[in-house]
Amino acid sequence: MDNYGITYFGIKMDWDLLSGFFSMHLVTWLLFLVMLTNYVRTSNVYAACSVKAERKEVLRLSAVVCCSYALMMPIEYLVAFFDYYSHYFPYTVYFLLDICTLFFINFFIKLKSTKAVLCKRYVTLCLSCNSVLFLLLQVDLLFMHNGLKPFEAWWFWDIFTIGVNFFDAVMILVLLIHKDLLKLNRFLLNRKRVKPVL
């Protein structure tokens, strides 16, 4: 037996492969747990009807975001299964999934409650920022693959890594606690109060 595999109930398991899979899809698993938490909140029998309706709206929003992130798992599996390689994978797929999720949330999910609208604003902001970062990184990698710039790490890669993880964490926290973490509502209200000078 090597250091990376162990037999568990008669099945040889590769722990490196499993740990790599879980760390790559940690955000998806956290979004799934947030969705389950929001589902449990909707089943509170002592809550008022308006509170239940508000919680169901947040549940719908968290379910859409979780499904969007979970779609990447079968796509990555199919790419690995067919041994497909492209300079456009996976960042273009992440970009397209974020854009499709934004489109679906903003055109097909109607929200009325204050908490759900707050969560929708944060999800829209975070997915928009992530999609811009994915697009910029994909363009950067295409420049490198086409020989227009040297293939070496630079400061944007650090910004990409920190930015995507930051926006994912903000989205997860807002869907979980339903609070205005970055004071986005206050910023929007202040902008509405300031009238343009003619």
Short mmCIF file of N, CA, C and O in Angstrom, two decimals, residues 14-68:
data_model
loop_
_atom_site.label_atom_id
_atom_site.label_comp_id
_atom_site.label_asym_id
_atom_site.label_seq_id
_atom_site.Cartn_x
_atom_site.Cartn_y
_atom_site.Cartn_z
N ASP A 14 -8.23 6.73 -3.43
CA ASP A 14 -7.11 7.63 -3.64
C ASP A 14 -7.42 8.94 -2.93
O ASP A 14 -8.21 9.75 -3.40
N TRP A 15 -6.79 9.15 -1.76
CA TRP A 15 -7.10 10.32 -0.94
C TRP A 15 -6.61 11.61 -1.57
O TRP A 15 -7.20 12.66 -1.36
N ASP A 16 -5.52 11.54 -2.36
CA ASP A 16 -5.08 12.75 -3.07
C ASP A 16 -6.12 13.21 -4.05
O ASP A 16 -6.42 14.41 -4.16
N LEU A 17 -6.71 12.26 -4.78
CA LEU A 17 -7.74 12.61 -5.75
C LEU A 17 -8.97 13.17 -5.05
O LEU A 17 -9.53 14.19 -5.47
N LEU A 18 -9.38 12.55 -3.95
CA LEU A 18 -10.57 13.01 -3.22
C LEU A 18 -10.34 14.38 -2.58
O LEU A 18 -11.19 15.26 -2.66
N SER A 19 -9.18 14.56 -1.96
CA SER A 19 -8.92 15.86 -1.33
C SER A 19 -8.80 16.96 -2.39
O SER A 19 -9.24 18.09 -2.17
N GLY A 20 -8.21 16.64 -3.54
CA GLY A 20 -8.14 17.62 -4.62
C GLY A 20 -9.52 17.99 -5.13
O GLY A 20 -9.81 19.16 -5.40
N PHE A 21 -10.40 16.99 -5.26
CA PHE A 21 -11.76 17.25 -5.72
C PHE A 21 -12.52 18.14 -4.74
O PHE A 21 -13.16 19.11 -5.13
N PHE A 22 -12.43 17.82 -3.43
CA PHE A 22 -13.16 18.60 -2.43
C PHE A 22 -12.60 20.02 -2.30
O PHE A 22 -13.35 20.96 -2.10
N SER A 23 -11.27 20.17 -2.42
CA SER A 23 -10.72 21.52 -2.31
C SER A 23 -11.05 22.35 -3.54
O SER A 23 -11.29 23.56 -3.43
N MET A 24 -11.11 21.73 -4.73
CA MET A 24 -11.48 22.47 -5.93
C MET A 24 -12.93 22.91 -5.89
O MET A 24 -13.28 23.96 -6.40
N HIS A 25 -13.77 22.11 -5.28
CA HIS A 25 -15.21 22.40 -5.27
C HIS A 25 -15.70 22.75 -3.86
O HIS A 25 -16.85 22.51 -3.52
N LEU A 26 -14.82 23.34 -3.06
CA LEU A 26 -15.19 23.73 -1.71
C LEU A 26 -16.34 24.74 -1.71
O LEU A 26 -17.27 24.65 -0.92
N VAL A 27 -16.28 25.69 -2.63
CA VAL A 27 -17.34 26.71 -2.70
C VAL A 27 -18.68 26.05 -3.04
O VAL A 27 -19.72 26.41 -2.48
N THR A 28 -18.67 25.07 -3.92
CA THR A 28 -19.90 24.37 -4.28
C THR A 28 -20.47 23.65 -3.07
O THR A 28 -21.69 23.71 -2.83
N TRP A 29 -19.62 22.99 -2.29
CA TRP A 29 -20.10 22.28 -1.11
C TRP A 29 -20.62 23.27 -0.07
O TRP A 29 -21.63 23.01 0.59
N LEU A 30 -19.95 24.39 0.10
CA LEU A 30 -20.44 25.39 1.05
C LEU A 30 -21.77 25.98 0.61
O LEU A 30 -22.67 26.20 1.43
N LEU A 31 -21.93 26.22 -0.70
CA LEU A 31 -23.21 26.71 -1.20
C LEU A 31 -24.31 25.68 -1.02
O LEU A 31 -25.46 26.02 -0.75
N PHE A 32 -23.96 24.40 -1.14
CA PHE A 32 -24.94 23.35 -0.90
C PHE A 32 -25.37 23.34 0.57
O PHE A 32 -26.56 23.21 0.88
N LEU A 33 -24.41 23.51 1.47
CA LEU A 33 -24.75 23.57 2.90
C LEU A 33 -25.59 24.81 3.22
O LEU A 33 -26.51 24.74 4.05
N VAL A 34 -25.30 25.94 2.56
CA VAL A 34 -26.11 27.14 2.75
C VAL A 34 -27.53 26.91 2.26
O VAL A 34 -28.50 27.31 2.91
N MET A 35 -27.65 26.24 1.12
CA MET A 35 -28.98 25.93 0.60
C MET A 35 -29.75 25.03 1.57
O MET A 35 -30.94 25.25 1.83
N LEU A 36 -29.07 24.03 2.13
CA LEU A 36 -29.73 23.15 3.11
C LEU A 36 -30.13 23.93 4.36
O LEU A 36 -31.21 23.71 4.92
N THR A 37 -29.27 24.83 4.80
CA THR A 37 -29.59 25.66 5.96
C THR A 37 -30.82 26.52 5.70
O THR A 37 -31.72 26.63 6.54
N ASN A 38 -30.88 27.12 4.52
CA ASN A 38 -32.05 27.93 4.16
C ASN A 38 -33.30 27.07 4.04
O ASN A 38 -34.40 27.52 4.35
N TYR A 39 -33.13 25.83 3.58
CA TYR A 39 -34.28 24.92 3.50
C TYR A 39 -34.81 24.60 4.90
O TYR A 39 -36.02 24.59 5.13
N VAL A 40 -33.90 24.34 5.83
CA VAL A 40 -34.32 24.04 7.21
C VAL A 40 -35.03 25.24 7.82
O VAL A 40 -36.02 25.09 8.55
N ARG A 41 -34.58 26.44 7.51
CA ARG A 41 -35.23 27.64 8.03
C ARG A 41 -36.67 27.77 7.52
O ARG A 41 -37.52 28.31 8.21
N THR A 42 -36.92 27.31 6.30
CA THR A 42 -38.29 27.41 5.77
C THR A 42 -39.23 26.42 6.43
O THR A 42 -40.44 26.60 6.38
N SER A 43 -38.69 25.40 7.07
CA SER A 43 -39.55 24.38 7.67
C SER A 43 -39.92 24.69 9.12
O SER A 43 -40.51 23.86 9.80
N ASN A 44 -39.57 25.87 9.60
CA ASN A 44 -39.92 26.27 10.96
C ASN A 44 -41.43 26.47 11.05
O ASN A 44 -42.00 27.38 10.45
N VAL A 45 -42.10 25.60 11.82
CA VAL A 45 -43.56 25.63 11.88
C VAL A 45 -44.08 26.82 12.68
O VAL A 45 -45.23 27.19 12.56
N TYR A 46 -43.23 27.40 13.53
CA TYR A 46 -43.67 28.51 14.38
C TYR A 46 -43.49 29.88 13.74
O TYR A 46 -43.87 30.89 14.32
N ALA A 47 -42.89 29.92 12.55
CA ALA A 47 -42.65 31.20 11.89
C ALA A 47 -43.94 31.71 11.25
O ALA A 47 -44.81 30.94 10.86
N ALA A 48 -44.04 33.02 11.15
CA ALA A 48 -45.21 33.63 10.50
C ALA A 48 -45.15 33.39 8.99
O ALA A 48 -44.09 33.07 8.43
N CYS A 49 -46.29 33.52 8.33
CA CYS A 49 -46.37 33.27 6.89
C CYS A 49 -45.46 34.20 6.10
O CYS A 49 -44.83 33.78 5.13
N SER A 50 -45.37 35.47 6.52
CA SER A 50 -44.51 36.42 5.80
C SER A 50 -43.04 36.05 5.95
O SER A 50 -42.25 36.17 5.01
N VAL A 51 -42.68 35.57 7.14
CA VAL A 51 -41.28 35.15 7.36
C VAL A 51 -40.97 33.91 6.53
O VAL A 51 -39.89 33.80 5.94
N LYS A 52 -41.93 32.97 6.46
CA LYS A 52 -41.71 31.76 5.65
C LYS A 52 -41.57 32.12 4.17
O LYS A 52 -40.72 31.56 3.47
N ALA A 53 -42.40 33.05 3.70
CA ALA A 53 -42.31 33.46 2.30
C ALA A 53 -40.96 34.11 2.01
O ALA A 53 -40.35 33.86 0.96
N GLU A 54 -40.48 34.93 2.94
CA GLU A 54 -39.18 35.57 2.79
C GLU A 54 -38.07 34.53 2.75
O GLU A 54 -37.16 34.60 1.91
N ARG A 55 -38.15 33.54 3.62
CA ARG A 55 -37.13 32.49 3.66
C ARG A 55 -37.18 31.62 2.41
O ARG A 55 -36.14 31.14 1.94
N LYS A 56 -38.36 31.39 1.86
CA LYS A 56 -38.46 30.60 0.63
C LYS A 56 -37.83 31.33 -0.55
O LYS A 56 -37.24 30.70 -1.43
N GLU A 57 -37.97 32.64 -0.58
CA GLU A 57 -37.33 33.41 -1.65
C GLU A 57 -35.81 33.31 -1.58
O GLU A 57 -35.14 33.12 -2.60
N VAL A 58 -35.27 33.41 -0.37
CA VAL A 58 -33.82 33.27 -0.20
C VAL A 58 -33.39 31.84 -0.55
O VAL A 58 -32.33 31.63 -1.15
N LEU A 59 -34.23 30.85 -0.20
CA LEU A 59 -33.93 29.46 -0.55
C LEU A 59 -33.86 29.29 -2.07
O LEU A 59 -32.95 28.63 -2.58
N ARG A 60 -34.81 29.86 -2.79
CA ARG A 60 -34.78 29.76 -4.25
C ARG A 60 -33.51 30.37 -4.84
O ARG A 60 -32.88 29.80 -5.73
N LEU A 61 -33.14 31.51 -4.31
CA LEU A 61 -31.93 32.18 -4.79
C LEU A 61 -30.68 31.34 -4.50
O LEU A 61 -29.82 31.16 -5.38
N SER A 62 -30.58 30.81 -3.28
CA SER A 62 -29.40 29.99 -2.94
C SER A 62 -29.39 28.69 -3.73
O SER A 62 -28.32 28.18 -4.08
N ALA A 63 -30.57 28.14 -4.06
CA ALA A 63 -30.62 26.91 -4.86
C ALA A 63 -30.13 27.16 -6.28
O ALA A 63 -29.39 26.34 -6.85
N VAL A 64 -30.49 28.30 -6.86
CA VAL A 64 -30.03 28.63 -8.21
C VAL A 64 -28.52 28.80 -8.24
O VAL A 64 -27.83 28.27 -9.13
N VAL A 65 -27.98 29.50 -7.26
CA VAL A 65 -26.52 29.71 -7.21
C VAL A 65 -25.80 28.39 -6.99
O VAL A 65 -24.78 28.10 -7.63
N CYS A 66 -26.32 27.55 -6.10
CA CYS A 66 -25.71 26.24 -5.84
C CYS A 66 -25.72 25.38 -7.10
O CYS A 66 -24.72 24.74 -7.43
N CYS A 67 -26.84 25.36 -7.81
CA CYS A 67 -26.92 24.56 -9.04
C CYS A 67 -25.96 25.07 -10.10
O CYS A 67 -25.36 24.29 -10.84
N SER A 68 -25.80 26.39 -10.18
CA SER A 68 -24.87 26.96 -11.14
C SER A 68 -23.44 26.50 -10.86
O SER A 68 -22.71 26.11 -11.78
#
